[in-house]
XYZ file of C-alpha atoms in Angstrom:
439
model
C 23.076 93.867 36.008
C 24.369 95.392 32.762
C 28.140 94.318 34.073
C 27.068 90.542 34.677
C 25.776 90.403 31.262
C 28.691 92.407 29.369
C 30.873 89.699 31.448
C 28.803 86.483 30.236
C 28.648 87.959 26.610
C 32.771 88.325 26.988
C 32.947 84.626 28.204
C 31.187 83.562 25.416
C 32.850 85.804 22.864
C 36.259 83.943 23.489
C 36.055 80.730 21.535
C 38.400 78.551 23.391
C 36.681 79.283 26.594
C 33.185 78.706 25.330
C 33.725 75.290 23.955
C 35.590 74.531 27.115
C 32.379 75.721 29.334
C 30.122 73.427 26.804
C 32.463 70.597 27.099
C 32.336 70.613 30.969
C 28.636 71.131 30.793
C 28.387 68.144 28.544
C 30.670 66.043 30.608
C 28.697 66.577 33.807
C 25.241 65.861 32.423
C 26.706 62.208 31.362
C 27.824 62.112 34.857
C 24.430 63.043 36.243
C 22.640 60.633 34.144
C 24.661 57.951 34.952
C 23.689 58.564 38.608
C 20.351 57.261 37.688
C 21.229 53.891 36.162
C 20.363 51.212 38.400
C 22.361 48.223 38.678
C 20.902 44.943 36.553
C 19.023 42.939 39.420
C 17.717 45.782 41.479
C 14.238 46.751 42.054
C 14.372 50.405 42.787
C 11.225 50.705 44.512
C 12.572 48.584 47.482
C 15.642 50.485 48.233
C 15.423 52.140 51.756
C 16.131 55.837 52.735
C 19.158 57.856 52.163
C 22.075 56.656 54.607
C 23.210 58.829 57.035
C 26.760 59.128 58.905
C 29.841 58.606 56.910
C 27.553 56.531 54.276
C 25.201 59.610 53.808
C 28.369 62.080 53.132
C 29.437 59.829 50.308
C 25.924 59.811 48.995
C 25.930 63.486 49.111
C 29.109 63.561 46.908
C 27.785 61.242 44.518
C 24.474 63.315 43.987
C 22.425 60.299 45.475
C 24.024 57.584 43.047
C 25.010 56.014 46.126
C 21.278 55.308 47.803
C 20.073 54.851 43.999
C 22.490 51.702 43.707
C 23.803 53.237 40.411
C 26.733 51.967 38.354
C 27.976 54.999 39.647
C 27.394 54.094 43.343
C 31.148 54.378 44.254
C 31.808 57.250 42.042
C 35.207 58.770 42.297
C 35.789 57.940 45.875
C 37.843 55.172 45.308
C 40.322 57.377 43.067
C 40.433 59.863 45.957
C 41.026 57.119 48.416
C 43.947 55.523 46.031
C 45.386 59.466 45.571
C 45.365 60.064 49.374
C 47.235 56.621 49.984
C 49.893 57.354 47.184
C 50.254 61.187 48.693
C 50.984 59.744 52.376
C 53.352 57.058 50.735
C 55.302 60.043 48.814
C 55.525 61.347 52.170
C 56.819 58.506 54.267
C 58.106 55.922 51.924
C 61.628 56.721 50.337
C 60.905 54.767 47.196
C 57.760 56.773 46.457
C 59.727 60.185 47.172
C 62.320 59.276 44.887
C 59.622 58.616 42.041
C 58.077 61.576 42.703
C 61.259 63.675 42.285
C 61.781 62.087 38.921
C 59.876 64.414 37.013
C 57.314 63.200 34.311
C 58.306 59.944 34.312
C 57.934 59.675 38.009
C 54.378 61.420 38.225
C 53.405 58.914 35.119
C 54.451 55.790 37.108
C 52.589 57.172 40.340
C 49.563 57.547 38.216
C 49.884 54.315 37.010
C 49.997 52.641 40.315
C 47.093 55.129 41.399
C 45.147 53.532 38.641
C 45.680 50.281 39.569
C 45.260 50.860 43.281
C 41.763 52.516 42.460
C 40.551 49.035 40.906
C 41.502 47.254 43.860
C 39.831 49.759 46.174
C 36.893 49.846 44.014
C 36.516 46.013 44.286
C 36.992 45.767 48.245
C 34.653 48.633 48.566
C 32.427 47.390 46.341
C 31.897 44.179 48.054
C 31.159 46.417 51.146
C 28.863 48.254 49.480
C 26.731 45.565 47.624
C 26.656 43.105 51.000
C 25.872 45.835 53.511
C 23.709 48.521 51.777
C 22.055 46.800 48.853
C 21.456 43.197 49.469
C 19.864 44.236 53.118
C 17.030 46.035 51.481
C 15.672 43.088 49.603
C 15.906 44.935 46.597
C 18.055 42.133 44.612
C 15.772 40.039 42.373
C 18.249 37.671 40.967
C 20.739 35.405 42.363
C 23.203 36.740 45.001
C 26.243 35.311 43.662
C 25.501 36.655 40.191
C 24.289 40.144 41.557
C 27.707 40.237 43.277
C 29.736 39.314 40.560
C 28.071 41.771 37.893
C 27.822 44.627 40.371
C 31.689 44.645 40.867
C 32.158 44.516 37.566
C 29.911 47.262 36.632
C 30.862 49.562 39.717
C 34.840 49.044 38.698
C 33.881 50.117 34.911
C 31.650 52.879 36.628
C 34.218 53.940 38.505
C 36.870 54.178 35.901
C 34.418 55.764 33.563
C 34.074 58.566 36.411
C 37.781 58.587 36.502
C 37.895 59.113 32.895
C 35.304 62.024 32.509
C 37.353 63.794 35.433
C 40.476 63.975 33.394
C 38.544 64.734 30.260
C 36.935 67.831 32.005
C 40.444 68.864 33.297
C 41.903 68.255 29.530
C 39.039 69.764 27.492
C 36.902 71.582 30.099
C 37.230 74.367 32.749
C 38.389 73.708 36.350
C 39.712 70.402 38.076
C 37.614 67.457 36.744
C 37.545 65.316 40.069
C 36.736 68.183 41.824
C 33.852 69.243 39.553
C 32.363 65.883 39.688
C 32.275 65.988 43.587
C 30.982 69.613 43.326
C 28.058 68.533 40.963
C 26.806 66.003 42.959
C 26.770 68.219 45.833
C 25.249 71.031 44.072
C 22.350 68.755 42.636
C 20.646 68.388 45.981
C 20.669 71.891 46.776
C 17.315 72.599 44.772
C 15.780 69.781 46.433
C 16.837 71.008 49.842
C 15.242 74.154 49.131
C 11.940 72.908 48.222
C 11.740 70.702 51.045
C 12.761 73.362 53.386
C 10.010 75.839 51.752
C 7.369 72.983 52.027
C 8.255 72.373 55.670
C 8.095 75.851 56.774
C 4.823 76.777 54.877
C 3.637 80.130 54.026
C 3.694 81.503 57.332
C 7.274 80.603 57.499
C 8.404 82.374 54.485
C 10.239 84.900 56.954
C 12.222 82.235 58.859
C 13.146 80.689 55.542
C 14.674 84.259 54.392
C 16.181 84.448 57.536
C 17.894 81.027 56.983
C 18.806 82.099 53.490
C 20.533 85.206 54.902
C 22.489 83.269 57.590
C 23.611 80.716 54.563
C 24.975 83.829 52.522
C 27.101 84.946 55.582
C 28.262 81.501 56.308
C 29.342 81.350 52.380
C 31.238 84.561 52.706
C 32.783 83.364 56.101
C 33.988 80.314 54.572
C 35.449 81.884 51.294
C 37.741 84.052 53.684
C 38.761 80.838 55.631
C 39.552 79.392 52.323
C 41.337 82.382 50.670
C 43.269 83.636 53.458
C 46.987 83.472 53.467
C 49.948 84.686 55.470
C 52.278 86.404 53.379
C 56.236 85.689 53.946
C 58.364 88.128 52.244
C 61.356 86.878 50.167
C 64.013 88.878 48.923
C 66.388 87.732 46.113
C 69.799 88.924 45.430
C 70.927 90.735 42.270
C 72.731 88.495 39.804
C 74.564 89.605 36.504
C 74.499 87.422 33.705
C 75.657 88.319 30.425
C 75.656 92.094 31.008
C 71.719 91.684 32.705
C 70.882 91.986 35.864
C 68.333 89.440 37.350
C 66.722 89.085 40.638
C 66.779 92.004 43.366
C 62.997 91.983 43.588
C 60.860 91.171 46.672
C 58.051 88.462 46.384
C 56.175 86.561 48.720
C 55.593 82.853 49.696
C 51.641 83.117 50.549
C 51.086 80.148 53.171
C 47.192 79.169 53.610
C 45.535 79.697 56.807
C 43.632 76.328 55.742
C 46.521 74.459 54.128
C 44.980 71.062 54.637
C 41.739 71.968 52.668
C 38.627 69.385 53.801
C 40.694 66.490 54.365
C 40.732 66.891 58.099
C 37.298 66.528 58.355
C 36.945 63.770 56.131
C 39.282 61.907 58.383
C 37.792 62.897 61.646
C 34.252 61.981 60.309
C 35.362 58.760 58.941
C 36.414 58.049 62.295
C 33.279 59.334 64.171
C 31.354 56.180 63.824
C 33.804 54.076 65.693
C 32.758 54.810 69.302
C 29.306 54.129 68.482
C 30.212 51.013 66.647
C 32.393 49.810 69.634
C 29.499 50.379 72.080
C 27.282 48.471 70.575
C 29.265 45.440 71.005
C 28.573 45.580 74.732
C 25.260 47.344 74.292
C 23.337 44.739 76.054
C 25.249 44.065 78.958
C 26.566 47.767 79.995
C 24.507 51.049 80.422
C 27.366 53.051 80.037
C 27.853 51.363 76.738
C 24.066 52.059 75.857
C 24.520 55.728 76.676
C 27.777 56.073 74.538
C 26.337 54.340 71.824
C 23.456 56.711 71.857
C 25.350 59.801 72.288
C 27.738 59.203 69.395
C 24.899 58.172 67.082
C 23.329 61.557 67.358
C 25.642 64.412 65.657
C 23.595 66.998 67.132
C 24.949 66.079 70.917
C 27.541 68.048 72.101
C 29.847 65.327 73.133
C 29.449 64.092 69.240
C 30.297 67.623 68.202
C 33.260 68.176 70.727
C 35.029 64.858 69.942
C 34.430 65.776 66.330
C 35.866 69.370 66.736
C 38.902 68.256 68.506
C 39.944 65.283 65.948
C 39.346 67.975 63.346
C 42.025 70.316 65.012
C 44.476 67.194 65.589
C 43.945 66.013 61.931
C 44.591 69.772 60.441
C 48.018 69.797 62.196
C 48.694 66.467 61.293
C 47.968 66.801 57.436
C 49.550 70.270 57.217
C 52.804 68.642 58.659
C 52.747 66.289 56.186
C 51.892 68.291 53.064
C 53.727 71.703 53.709
C 57.474 71.058 54.442
C 59.425 73.998 55.478
C 62.517 72.520 55.010
C 61.779 72.011 51.279
C 60.828 75.314 51.157
C 64.137 77.119 52.764
C 66.132 74.648 50.513
C 64.668 75.972 47.514
C 64.670 79.663 48.352
C 68.324 78.975 49.176
C 69.087 77.351 45.935
C 67.279 80.336 43.940
C 69.321 82.878 45.800
C 66.168 84.127 47.988
C 66.040 84.785 51.796
C 63.747 86.232 54.099
C 64.846 89.794 55.462
C 66.451 89.378 58.884
C 66.631 85.574 58.606
C 69.589 83.609 57.866
C 69.194 81.069 54.973
C 68.939 77.465 55.690
C 67.821 75.849 58.799
C 67.002 79.219 60.441
C 64.705 80.200 57.460
C 62.968 76.542 57.964
C 62.540 77.101 61.383
C 61.004 80.774 60.808
C 58.418 79.455 58.257
C 57.698 76.216 60.703
C 56.921 78.652 63.554
C 54.567 80.951 61.255
C 52.615 77.741 60.166
C 52.669 76.380 63.515
C 50.669 80.006 64.551
C 48.275 80.232 61.836
C 47.188 76.733 61.722
C 46.165 76.864 65.483
C 43.111 79.468 64.298
C 42.773 77.839 61.072
C 41.663 74.362 62.408
C 39.525 76.081 65.152
C 37.867 77.827 62.431
C 37.596 74.620 60.166
C 36.312 72.856 63.042
C 33.421 75.459 63.589
C 32.719 75.165 59.825
C 32.408 71.524 60.242
C 29.827 71.567 63.463
C 27.641 74.346 61.660
C 25.122 71.804 60.298
C 24.532 70.394 63.628
C 24.018 73.774 65.060
C 21.765 74.527 62.408
C 19.610 71.583 63.026
C 19.392 72.323 66.368
C 18.114 75.857 65.174
C 15.301 74.529 63.532
C 16.641 74.202 60.062
C 15.538 71.011 57.994
C 18.525 68.310 57.761
C 18.611 68.616 54.286
C 19.091 72.101 53.987
C 21.337 71.946 56.928
C 23.976 70.328 55.138
C 25.011 73.442 52.955
C 25.656 75.478 56.191
C 29.004 74.247 56.681
C 31.023 71.023 56.529
C 32.798 68.805 53.736
C 30.177 69.965 51.170
C 30.309 73.809 51.540
C 33.982 73.589 51.859
C 34.361 71.588 48.611
C 31.740 73.791 46.570
C 33.621 76.814 47.487
C 37.009 75.541 47.085
C 36.021 74.495 43.390
C 33.800 77.322 42.442
C 36.666 79.815 43.527
C 39.189 77.847 41.520
C 36.974 77.582 38.075
C 36.328 81.513 38.420
C 39.716 82.112 38.701
C 40.562 80.108 35.512
C 37.567 81.742 33.613
C 39.114 85.061 35.041
C 42.617 84.438 33.423
C 40.960 83.655 30.106
C 39.145 86.991 30.278
C 42.464 88.961 31.176
C 44.473 87.553 28.176
C 41.862 88.803 25.949
C 41.946 92.289 27.506
C 38.578 91.985 28.778
C 37.907 93.181 32.256
C 37.496 90.884 35.322
C 34.522 89.011 36.501
C 34.152 91.794 39.214
C 33.441 95.431 39.072
C 35.804 96.110 41.966
C 38.649 93.952 41.296
C 39.571 90.238 39.646
C 38.546 87.164 41.371
C 41.745 85.781 42.129
C 43.450 84.433 45.093
C 45.273 87.545 46.329
C 46.753 87.295 49.693
C 46.639 90.966 50.486
C 42.469 90.705 50.687
C 42.756 88.006 53.608
C 46.199 88.608 54.943
C 46.585 87.492 58.623
C 48.717 89.134 60.676
């Protein structure tokens, strides 16, 4: 405990770090307050219950702003969608590939395109959000045309404001701003989930609640290991003599993450899991098989749903890793800088070697990622409340762990620069590949 108190004192004794932490807290408070400002013309008492499925996932990311019909009802999600689209375009379209290689000017142009695309996506999603989730509840108290127009303007402004908050957190705060906004939306539901679980279990179920908390602890530890696990590829750099000085000659490592795709495979798979039930509903009244399929894939705790969900995550993990990790580019950069993998020829053989390693570690990584994704369903089957079970795995837990670890690493770097001890007694909080090296 003394170590923890001493570390906190060290953190707040560094003026720059203290200011950044306070700025981050202030921006996050503004974001949370905006989540409770309801769109004009909506009667909050008539809004329905929290949505499920993909809409429920979005509502979790936004800390309830989606179900509250807030001005931040779409939050940062359109910006994330636009960023994903641009990321895929830079992989498959030569024009965007060239733009990405133009350095700072190219990045500025990509950012401008991303902002414009964000507004277009916000308008498209806003139309669906208002017409499909707000108007059917009967909570709209004004003309539907006027409400649609005003809501699209306010939702677009809210999304751009959230994007500005994220940029300000990155610039003047601590951590990645966009990720912090998503994380705070998820964490904001954690206290309510614990209280609801405690009330559901009652006094007689306190031991069971403690067991659930212990299991959650070990799940978090496992997700941290999955997030930080890497396979280190040794790289030897040739010695170069420049101006009488010797450069290079040392051995370094290229860390390849076991889960290089992060949470994207789960997001992609979850966004498609409503399709079987949706298609089955079309023929539900005519076909008993369609009724069975619709009922099965509407229940995310069924084994059929989870089997398909896990298979899609594994496939999307390989797909997303293939488009984000380029072995040829890594091999080319190594060759240009005079580096080589011991025992492997530079160029194409090195690219094939790295590609083989990525393929080997992606398979267990994808299986573990699929296991994490279906843990909430297994928790519900085991008797855990639905709200509390969301924190046993899935996208929510992966995002929280990733953002928190990244933020701790940034704080750690500030402490080490000021010659303070790290945040943990046994070592620094950093992405040390040797801690989780995969054979």
